[in-house]
Structure formats: structure tokens, C-alpha cells
Amino acid sequence: MAACAIRRGLLSTASKYNQHKCTHRILSAIDFSSGLDPKRAQPLCSACRLSSFQQTRFMASRNRPEGKVLEPVGVFEALKQHGKYETGQLFLHSVFGYRGIVLFPWHARLYDRDVSPAAATDSKPDSTGHGSKEVKGKMHTYYQVLIDTRDCPHISQRSQTEAVTFLANHDDSRALYAIPGLDYVSHEDILPYNSTEQVPIQHELFERFLMFNPSRNPPFTARDTLRAWQEKNHPWLELSDVHRETTENIRVTVIPFYMGMREAQNSHVYWWRYCIRLENLGNEVVQLRERHWRIFSLSGTLETVRGRGVVGKEPVLSREQPAFQYSSHVSLQAPSGHMWGTFCFERTDGSHFDVRIPPFSLESNKYDKAPPTGYPL
């Protein structure tokens, strides 16, 4: 398997997508607006073969104002086809191109509507009227990670660089706060590398959560503060179900999270956040124009929501920028419900088509008595 990447600085990350499953590749494009002479620009890397895989050194911008200078930051390691990456593993995100480090894994049930039922292990019936097919779930590994803050300004394919928000611990039932640079990453999106730096990732929680231990591999181990924070916030961090469906080469992945319950005007309000990733698996350039949601509550209400774009954006998905990710929130006056819907996309010839959003459950849990702590003390 091949894997080679150049991080964004002078270079902008393009895509891992390839028709051959045996190839895992990041392509890169020179940003000529930075003043480089395009005639002199040479490709810094293509895909390396496995025999030279571990010798492949990749480059990263130090984000210097004068520099935009590419410097080596580490050496790629072999991808893990089996097993999981450990706490402290450094990686590049194969889609969004940022540097990160693994905090701990999550084992989620992936309900992939593109996979035949015989290929999965756990079933989830479709109770939304969004098709009649029974969906099977298969266990899949995701990771809680920290994003290097130096890379956040360059993650243009996301509306925000955090995927984790909490309910505030005061009377305002709608108040939310986020932990910047905390993300969830699927196992196949990890491009592992190692570094000789003792602090290779810049994030305010890095040294509070991890310590350098040269006798270990990877050489970063969890501090007690990370273990305590994970245990305390487990109910609001846990990733349990992932839903995926592809329509006309546009794949939609949804990850819902229960955030907790608050009282408002003598009633209970239950909150969820959901993270959505849109991926263009084809060659055609398309743009998201509208969203259409159906939200069913156990209380018996069915709400319809229509609007332009998502989170104020109408992202373009192309071969150069094939993915877009965003997070949003929903509240119900009932402990459970369902969401499903469609995204309307426009082709370059002006025609439109609908992409299905896979139906997913909104389920509360038993952990409402202890509010989340957010940052460690």
C-alpha cells in the first residue's frame, strides 16, 4: 500500500480518493499565489512504495509569516491494517491534511446503507419512512484526537475545527461551549508518523494530557489528567453510532451525540449534536445548495426544516476539494427521536439532484445527573 503526503502551507491537500483499494494516496497542488514560479515548481512527492515507505519524509509549514518554508516534521510509519493505533500516535489526517495526535479510541457501530446486510453484524430497522431496507451495523474504530493549532487556519473544508461541544453548567438551557481542536477521526483517515520532537503538536491540552516517554512506542503516554477527563466526560464524548449513505457519488456520513438534558419553562429539553461529512467520490464538480430535514420526536411531533446551504455555507465538492464537514445541534422536548432528509446539489450545467441523509436515531442516556466538566481542572 502506498501513502505519501505533503501538508498544506505552500501546498494544499487534495484527496485520498482512489478507485483502487490497494492504494492510499494524498495528492498535492502548489499554491502559486504565494509567489512561487510555476515553471520552477517540481512535485515534491508522489506515492511511495511499501519498500521505501518508512523512509519517506514529509514536509510541513511552520506557519512563519515570512517563510511559508517547508520543513521536515517526521517520518511516515506503516498503516495499521489490523488492530488500533495507541494513545500518543502522531498522524496526518488523510482528508483534511492536519497534524494530530491520538488521545484514545472509540468503538462505534457503523450503519452503512451502501453495504449489503450479509456483510454486517448488527441490525437497525429503518423507522423513518426513508426507504424500507434494514440496515446492518459493523464495529468500526474511531479516535478522539487533538488537532495542531498551527494547522487550523488551513482546514478550509470544514466549517469549524472542533467536533465536540458541551452544554454549559448554568441556567441558560441553550448555552453551549466548545473545546477547539478536539476531533473524531476514523481509522482509515489516519496516516501515522513519528517525530523526534518532544512537543510535536501545538495545542493547549497537549502537555496537560500527554507526557514524553522515550522508552515507549509511540513515545507519548497518557497523564492521569487525561484518564480522569475521559472518565468524567465519557457520556458526552462517546461515539456509539455512525450512519453512512451514498447517492450519485456523494457520500453522507452522520455521527450523532447526546449532550444532556436541561429544564426550561417547566419542561425537559434534550440536546444532541451531530457531525456531518459530505464526500464527493466521483469526478463531477457539484455544489450544495439546500438542506431539507425531517425531525421526529417521541412526543409525536414532526418538524420540517428547509434552508440554503449548511451553517451559512454552500460548499463546492470537487476532485481537488472532495470533502466538507460541519457540526450542528438539535433539541427535542422528548428523550428520543429520529432525523433524516436530503441535501440538494447543483451540477456545473445547472441541473440539480437530491442526496439522501441517512436516517439516524436521537437517543438519550442515563448520565444526566453529572454535568460535563469540559476542560480539566
Short mmCIF file of C-alpha atoms in Angstrom, two decimals:
data_model
loop_
_atom_site.label_atom_id
_atom_site.label_comp_id
_atom_site.label_asym_id
_atom_site.label_seq_id
_atom_site.Cartn_x
_atom_site.Cartn_y
_atom_site.Cartn_z
CA MET A 1 0.00 0.00 0.00
CA ALA A 2 1.27 3.44 -0.79
CA ALA A 3 0.86 6.60 1.18
CA CYS A 4 2.57 9.91 0.77
CA ALA A 5 1.54 13.40 1.79
CA ILE A 6 2.64 16.99 1.81
CA ARG A 7 0.90 19.21 4.33
CA ARG A 8 -0.64 22.48 3.48
CA GLY A 9 1.38 25.68 3.70
CA LEU A 10 2.63 26.29 0.23
CA LEU A 11 0.81 23.10 -0.58
CA SER A 12 -2.90 22.39 -0.24
CA THR A 13 -4.04 18.88 0.49
CA ALA A 14 -6.26 17.40 -2.13
CA SER A 15 -7.67 13.90 -1.86
CA LYS A 16 -7.06 10.37 -0.72
CA TYR A 17 -9.73 9.04 -3.00
CA ASN A 18 -8.64 6.40 -5.47
CA GLN A 19 -10.52 3.73 -7.34
CA HIS A 20 -8.01 1.06 -6.24
CA LYS A 21 -8.46 -0.16 -2.69
CA CYS A 22 -4.82 -1.19 -2.52
CA THR A 23 -3.68 2.43 -2.85
CA HIS A 24 -3.93 5.12 -0.18
CA ARG A 25 -2.73 8.41 -1.61
CA ILE A 26 -2.69 12.11 -0.90
CA LEU A 27 -2.18 14.32 -3.93
CA SER A 28 -0.82 17.83 -3.54
CA ALA A 29 -1.02 21.03 -5.52
CA ILE A 30 1.30 24.04 -5.45
CA ASP A 31 -0.31 27.29 -4.28
CA PHE A 32 1.19 29.64 -6.86
CA SER A 33 -0.44 32.67 -5.24
CA SER A 34 2.33 32.54 -2.65
CA GLY A 35 4.86 33.75 -5.20
CA LEU A 36 6.40 30.51 -6.40
CA ASP A 37 7.36 30.42 -10.06
CA PRO A 38 5.11 27.71 -11.52
CA LYS A 39 7.71 26.93 -14.17
CA ARG A 40 10.19 26.02 -11.47
CA ALA A 41 7.75 24.18 -9.24
CA GLN A 42 8.57 20.50 -9.00
CA PRO A 43 6.44 17.78 -7.44
CA LEU A 44 7.88 17.12 -4.01
CA CYS A 45 6.48 13.64 -3.76
CA SER A 46 4.15 11.18 -5.37
CA ALA A 47 3.11 7.84 -3.93
CA CYS A 48 5.87 5.78 -2.35
CA ARG A 49 6.02 2.03 -2.49
CA LEU A 50 5.92 -0.02 0.68
CA SER A 51 9.58 -0.99 0.41
CA SER A 52 10.58 2.66 0.92
CA PHE A 53 7.52 3.64 2.91
CA GLN A 54 9.18 4.16 6.27
CA GLN A 55 11.97 6.24 4.74
CA THR A 56 9.52 8.71 3.21
CA ARG A 57 9.88 12.06 4.94
CA PHE A 58 7.07 14.54 4.59
CA MET A 59 7.14 18.29 4.84
CA ALA A 60 5.15 20.82 6.81
CA SER A 61 4.90 24.57 7.00
CA ARG A 62 5.99 26.12 10.27
CA ASN A 63 3.46 28.84 9.55
CA ARG A 64 6.11 31.55 9.72
CA PRO A 65 4.87 34.91 8.45
CA GLU A 66 7.91 35.49 6.28
CA GLY A 67 8.63 31.92 5.50
CA LYS A 68 5.91 29.65 4.35
CA VAL A 69 9.01 27.48 4.47
CA LEU A 70 8.55 23.75 4.19
CA GLU A 71 10.45 21.82 6.83
CA PRO A 72 10.52 18.13 7.71
CA VAL A 73 8.41 17.25 10.74
CA GLY A 74 8.58 13.46 10.85
CA VAL A 75 8.76 10.10 9.14
CA PHE A 76 5.79 8.08 7.98
CA GLU A 77 5.06 4.72 9.56
CA ALA A 78 3.27 1.74 8.05
CA LEU A 79 -0.51 1.88 8.09
CA LYS A 80 -2.22 -0.50 10.52
CA GLN A 81 -4.41 -2.91 8.63
CA HIS A 82 -5.31 -4.76 11.83
CA GLY A 83 -5.59 -3.58 15.39
CA LYS A 84 -5.79 0.01 16.55
CA TYR A 85 -3.46 2.98 16.99
CA GLU A 86 -2.36 3.68 20.54
CA THR A 87 -2.62 6.79 22.69
CA GLY A 88 0.12 9.21 21.63
CA GLN A 89 0.19 8.20 17.95
CA LEU A 90 1.05 11.15 15.69
CA PHE A 91 -0.76 11.28 12.37
CA LEU A 92 -1.78 13.29 9.34
CA HIS A 93 -5.49 13.38 8.54
CA SER A 94 -5.75 11.85 5.08
CA VAL A 95 -8.69 14.07 4.03
CA PHE A 96 -8.23 17.37 5.87
CA GLY A 97 -4.43 17.33 5.99
CA TYR A 98 -3.90 18.48 9.57
CA ARG A 99 -1.38 17.13 12.08
CA GLY A 100 -2.87 15.47 15.13
CA ILE A 101 -2.29 13.05 17.97
CA VAL A 102 -4.48 10.19 19.21
CA LEU A 103 -5.89 10.54 22.73
CA PHE A 104 -7.95 7.32 22.91
CA PRO A 105 -10.10 5.07 20.67
CA TRP A 106 -13.86 4.63 20.40
CA HIS A 107 -15.58 1.53 19.05
CA ALA A 108 -18.69 2.54 17.13
CA ARG A 109 -21.35 0.68 15.17
CA LEU A 110 -21.17 1.79 11.54
CA TYR A 111 -24.54 1.54 9.76
CA ASP A 112 -23.56 1.71 6.11
CA ARG A 113 -26.55 1.69 3.75
CA ASP A 114 -24.19 1.05 0.84
CA VAL A 115 -23.15 -2.35 2.23
CA SER A 116 -25.21 -5.49 1.78
CA PRO A 117 -26.83 -6.76 5.02
CA ALA A 118 -24.82 -10.00 4.90
CA ALA A 119 -21.58 -8.04 5.38
CA ALA A 120 -22.51 -6.59 8.77
CA THR A 121 -23.30 -7.88 12.23
CA ASP A 122 -25.92 -5.76 13.99
CA SER A 123 -29.22 -4.60 12.57
CA LYS A 124 -31.08 -1.32 12.91
CA PRO A 125 -34.53 -1.08 11.29
CA ASP A 126 -35.46 1.99 9.32
CA SER A 127 -38.41 3.51 11.17
CA THR A 128 -38.44 6.86 9.39
CA GLY A 129 -40.09 6.05 6.12
CA HIS A 130 -36.78 6.87 4.41
CA GLY A 131 -36.72 3.63 2.47
CA SER A 132 -37.63 0.17 3.67
CA LYS A 133 -34.24 -1.50 3.77
CA GLU A 134 -32.96 -2.94 7.03
CA VAL A 135 -29.50 -1.61 7.86
CA LYS A 136 -26.79 -3.73 9.44
CA GLY A 137 -24.16 -2.34 11.77
CA LYS A 138 -20.48 -3.30 11.87
CA MET A 139 -18.00 -2.36 14.60
CA HIS A 140 -15.54 0.30 13.48
CA THR A 141 -12.73 2.16 15.27
CA TYR A 142 -12.69 5.93 15.65
CA TYR A 143 -10.28 8.07 17.65
CA GLN A 144 -10.54 11.11 19.89
CA VAL A 145 -7.69 13.37 18.77
CA LEU A 146 -6.13 16.78 19.23
CA ILE A 147 -5.58 18.98 16.15
CA ASP A 148 -2.38 21.00 15.87
CA THR A 149 -3.49 24.63 16.23
CA ARG A 150 -0.97 25.72 13.58
CA ASP A 151 -2.99 23.82 11.00
CA CYS A 152 -6.46 25.07 11.95
CA PRO A 153 -6.35 28.15 9.64
CA HIS A 154 -5.67 25.86 6.68
CA ILE A 155 -8.55 23.40 7.15
CA SER A 156 -10.75 25.06 4.57
CA GLN A 157 -13.01 22.04 4.02
CA ARG A 158 -14.61 22.34 7.45
CA SER A 159 -16.90 24.94 8.94
CA GLN A 160 -15.20 24.54 12.32
CA THR A 161 -12.15 22.74 13.64
CA GLU A 162 -13.88 21.16 16.61
CA ALA A 163 -16.44 18.38 16.69
CA VAL A 164 -17.11 18.50 20.43
CA THR A 165 -19.50 20.84 22.22
CA PHE A 166 -20.95 20.71 25.72
CA LEU A 167 -23.98 22.15 27.43
CA ALA A 168 -23.00 24.90 29.82
CA ASN A 169 -23.38 24.26 33.54
CA HIS A 170 -25.76 27.12 34.31
CA ASP A 171 -29.40 28.07 33.96
CA ASP A 172 -29.32 29.03 30.28
CA SER A 173 -30.57 25.80 28.70
CA ARG A 174 -29.36 26.86 25.24
CA ALA A 175 -25.82 27.86 26.19
CA LEU A 176 -23.11 25.73 24.56
CA TYR A 177 -19.36 25.77 24.69
CA ALA A 178 -16.79 24.02 22.55
CA ILE A 179 -13.30 22.63 23.01
CA PRO A 180 -11.33 23.90 19.99
CA GLY A 181 -9.17 21.41 18.17
CA LEU A 182 -10.79 18.26 19.58
CA ASP A 183 -11.91 15.91 16.82
CA TYR A 184 -13.08 12.39 15.94
CA VAL A 185 -11.14 10.52 13.24
CA SER A 186 -11.95 7.23 11.54
CA HIS A 187 -9.24 4.56 11.49
CA GLU A 188 -8.82 4.73 7.71
CA ASP A 189 -8.23 8.50 7.86
CA ILE A 190 -5.08 8.07 9.97
CA LEU A 191 -1.69 8.43 8.25
CA PRO A 192 0.71 7.62 11.11
CA TYR A 193 4.13 9.18 11.53
CA ASN A 194 6.79 9.59 14.19
CA SER A 195 8.81 12.61 15.23
CA THR A 196 11.88 13.32 17.34
CA GLU A 197 10.26 16.42 18.86
CA GLN A 198 9.16 16.20 22.49
CA VAL A 199 6.25 18.58 21.80
CA PRO A 200 5.36 17.87 18.14
CA ILE A 201 1.75 19.12 18.42
CA GLN A 202 0.77 22.62 19.46
CA HIS A 203 -2.42 22.54 21.50
CA GLU A 204 -3.11 23.92 24.96
CA LEU A 205 -4.17 20.47 26.18
CA PHE A 206 -1.20 18.56 24.76
CA GLU A 207 1.08 18.79 27.79
CA ARG A 208 -1.84 18.54 30.22
CA PHE A 209 -2.98 15.26 28.66
CA LEU A 210 0.26 13.66 27.46
CA MET A 211 3.88 13.25 28.57
CA PHE A 212 7.01 12.38 26.64
CA ASN A 213 8.35 8.89 27.38
CA PRO A 214 11.19 7.89 25.02
CA SER A 215 11.07 4.27 26.21
CA ARG A 216 7.58 3.80 24.75
CA ASN A 217 6.35 3.49 21.19
CA PRO A 218 4.68 5.83 20.46
CA PRO A 219 6.74 7.96 22.89
CA PHE A 220 3.78 9.89 24.34
CA THR A 221 1.77 8.41 27.19
CA ALA A 222 -1.44 9.49 28.89
CA ARG A 223 -1.26 11.55 32.07
CA ASP A 224 -3.69 10.95 34.90
CA THR A 225 -5.50 14.14 33.88
CA LEU A 226 -6.40 12.60 30.51
CA ARG A 227 -7.72 9.42 32.12
CA ALA A 228 -9.75 11.38 34.64
CA TRP A 229 -11.12 13.72 31.97
CA GLN A 230 -12.09 10.82 29.73
CA GLU A 231 -13.86 9.02 32.56
CA LYS A 232 -15.71 12.13 33.71
CA ASN A 233 -16.85 13.21 30.23
CA HIS A 234 -17.35 9.74 28.75
CA PRO A 235 -21.16 10.09 28.38
CA TRP A 236 -20.85 13.25 26.28
CA LEU A 237 -17.77 12.21 24.31
CA GLU A 238 -18.75 8.64 23.49
CA LEU A 239 -19.19 7.86 19.84
CA SER A 240 -21.56 4.90 19.53
CA ASP A 241 -23.34 5.00 16.14
CA VAL A 242 -22.20 6.19 12.71
CA HIS A 243 -24.55 6.34 9.70
CA ARG A 244 -23.47 6.44 6.06
CA GLU A 245 -25.21 6.52 2.68
CA THR A 246 -24.15 7.37 -0.88
CA THR A 247 -26.34 8.94 -3.57
CA GLU A 248 -24.94 9.67 -7.06
CA ASN A 249 -21.33 9.53 -5.80
CA ILE A 250 -22.00 11.87 -2.85
CA ARG A 251 -21.44 10.07 0.43
CA VAL A 252 -23.04 11.47 3.59
CA THR A 253 -21.73 10.34 6.98
CA VAL A 254 -23.60 11.33 10.16
CA ILE A 255 -22.40 10.92 13.75
CA PRO A 256 -24.93 11.89 16.45
CA PHE A 257 -24.01 12.61 20.08
CA TYR A 258 -26.26 13.01 23.08
CA MET A 259 -25.37 16.17 25.03
CA GLY A 260 -27.70 16.03 28.00
CA MET A 261 -30.97 17.41 29.34
CA ARG A 262 -31.85 20.80 30.74
CA GLU A 263 -35.03 22.18 32.26
CA ALA A 264 -36.70 25.14 30.57
CA GLN A 265 -40.10 26.65 31.32
CA ASN A 266 -41.21 23.68 33.41
CA SER A 267 -40.30 21.16 30.73
CA HIS A 268 -37.31 18.99 29.88
CA VAL A 269 -35.24 19.85 26.80
CA TYR A 270 -32.95 17.14 25.41
CA TRP A 271 -29.97 18.15 23.30
CA TRP A 272 -27.91 16.39 20.65
CA ARG A 273 -25.11 17.47 18.36
CA TYR A 274 -24.49 15.81 15.03
CA CYS A 275 -21.42 15.88 12.83
CA ILE A 276 -21.89 15.51 9.07
CA ARG A 277 -19.26 14.84 6.43
CA LEU A 278 -20.01 15.19 2.73
CA GLU A 279 -17.66 13.44 0.29
CA ASN A 280 -17.60 13.57 -3.50
CA LEU A 281 -16.49 10.12 -4.66
CA GLY A 282 -16.83 11.00 -8.36
CA ASN A 283 -15.18 13.35 -10.83
CA GLU A 284 -18.01 15.81 -11.33
CA VAL A 285 -17.91 19.21 -9.59
CA VAL A 286 -21.04 19.81 -7.52
CA GLN A 287 -22.22 22.46 -5.05
CA LEU A 288 -24.52 22.05 -2.09
CA ARG A 289 -27.46 24.45 -2.40
CA GLU A 290 -30.20 23.45 0.05
CA ARG A 291 -30.93 21.23 3.02
CA HIS A 292 -34.24 19.57 3.87
CA TRP A 293 -34.61 17.96 7.29
CA ARG A 294 -37.42 15.94 8.87
CA ILE A 295 -37.19 15.74 12.67
CA PHE A 296 -39.49 13.33 14.51
CA SER A 297 -39.88 13.49 18.29
CA LEU A 298 -41.13 10.72 20.54
CA SER A 299 -43.69 13.24 21.77
CA GLY A 300 -45.39 12.81 18.39
CA THR A 301 -44.27 15.98 16.60
CA LEU A 302 -42.78 16.01 13.10
CA GLU A 303 -40.85 19.13 12.14
CA THR A 304 -39.69 20.10 8.66
CA VAL A 305 -36.66 22.37 8.23
CA ARG A 306 -35.58 23.83 4.88
CA GLY A 307 -32.85 26.31 4.15
CA ARG A 308 -29.98 27.45 1.97
CA GLY A 309 -26.73 25.55 2.34
CA VAL A 310 -25.47 24.38 5.72
CA VAL A 311 -24.11 26.53 8.60
CA GLY A 312 -24.15 29.55 6.29
CA LYS A 313 -22.08 27.89 3.57
CA GLU A 314 -22.72 26.35 0.16
CA PRO A 315 -19.60 24.20 -0.24
CA VAL A 316 -18.26 23.07 -3.61
CA LEU A 317 -17.09 19.45 -3.78
CA SER A 318 -14.53 18.69 -6.48
CA ARG A 319 -11.64 16.31 -7.06
CA GLU A 320 -9.31 18.92 -5.51
CA GLN A 321 -11.58 19.57 -2.51
CA PRO A 322 -13.74 16.43 -2.28
CA ALA A 323 -14.96 16.72 1.32
CA PHE A 324 -16.73 19.14 3.64
CA GLN A 325 -17.55 18.63 7.31
CA TYR A 326 -19.67 20.55 9.77
CA SER A 327 -21.45 20.15 13.11
CA SER A 328 -24.84 21.36 14.28
CA HIS A 329 -27.30 20.84 17.15
CA VAL A 330 -30.91 19.85 17.68
CA SER A 331 -33.15 19.83 20.75
CA LEU A 332 -36.37 17.96 21.49
CA GLN A 333 -38.87 18.03 24.31
CA ALA A 334 -38.71 14.24 24.41
CA PRO A 335 -35.92 11.80 25.32
CA SER A 336 -35.66 10.34 21.81
CA GLY A 337 -36.49 10.88 18.16
CA HIS A 338 -35.23 10.48 14.59
CA MET A 339 -33.78 12.73 11.88
CA TRP A 340 -33.46 12.21 8.15
CA GLY A 341 -33.64 14.28 4.99
CA THR A 342 -31.87 15.35 1.80
CA PHE A 343 -29.26 17.76 0.52
CA CYS A 344 -29.90 19.41 -2.84
CA PHE A 345 -26.78 19.67 -5.01
CA GLU A 346 -26.22 21.59 -8.24
CA ARG A 347 -24.07 20.41 -11.14
CA THR A 348 -21.99 22.70 -13.33
CA ASP A 349 -24.65 22.50 -16.08
CA GLY A 350 -27.25 23.94 -13.69
CA SER A 351 -29.16 20.72 -13.07
CA HIS A 352 -30.00 19.64 -9.53
CA PHE A 353 -30.20 16.33 -7.68
CA ASP A 354 -31.06 15.24 -4.14
CA VAL A 355 -28.67 13.34 -1.91
CA ARG A 356 -30.17 11.31 0.90
CA ILE A 357 -29.16 11.93 4.50
CA PRO A 358 -29.20 8.53 6.22
CA PRO A 359 -31.81 8.35 8.99
CA PHE A 360 -30.36 8.29 12.48
CA SER A 361 -31.74 7.98 15.99
CA LEU A 362 -31.60 10.62 18.69
CA GLU A 363 -31.33 8.65 21.91
CA SER A 364 -30.83 9.99 25.42
CA ASN A 365 -28.93 8.08 28.08
CA LYS A 366 -28.78 7.62 31.84
CA TYR A 367 -25.93 10.02 32.59
CA ASP A 368 -27.86 13.24 33.03
CA LYS A 369 -27.13 13.57 36.75
CA ALA A 370 -23.48 14.56 36.30
CA PRO A 371 -22.84 17.59 34.06
CA PRO A 372 -19.80 17.55 31.77
CA THR A 373 -16.63 19.18 33.04
CA GLY A 374 -15.18 20.27 29.70
CA TYR A 375 -11.59 21.31 30.34
CA PRO A 376 -9.61 19.54 33.04
CA LEU A 377 -9.01 21.45 36.26
#
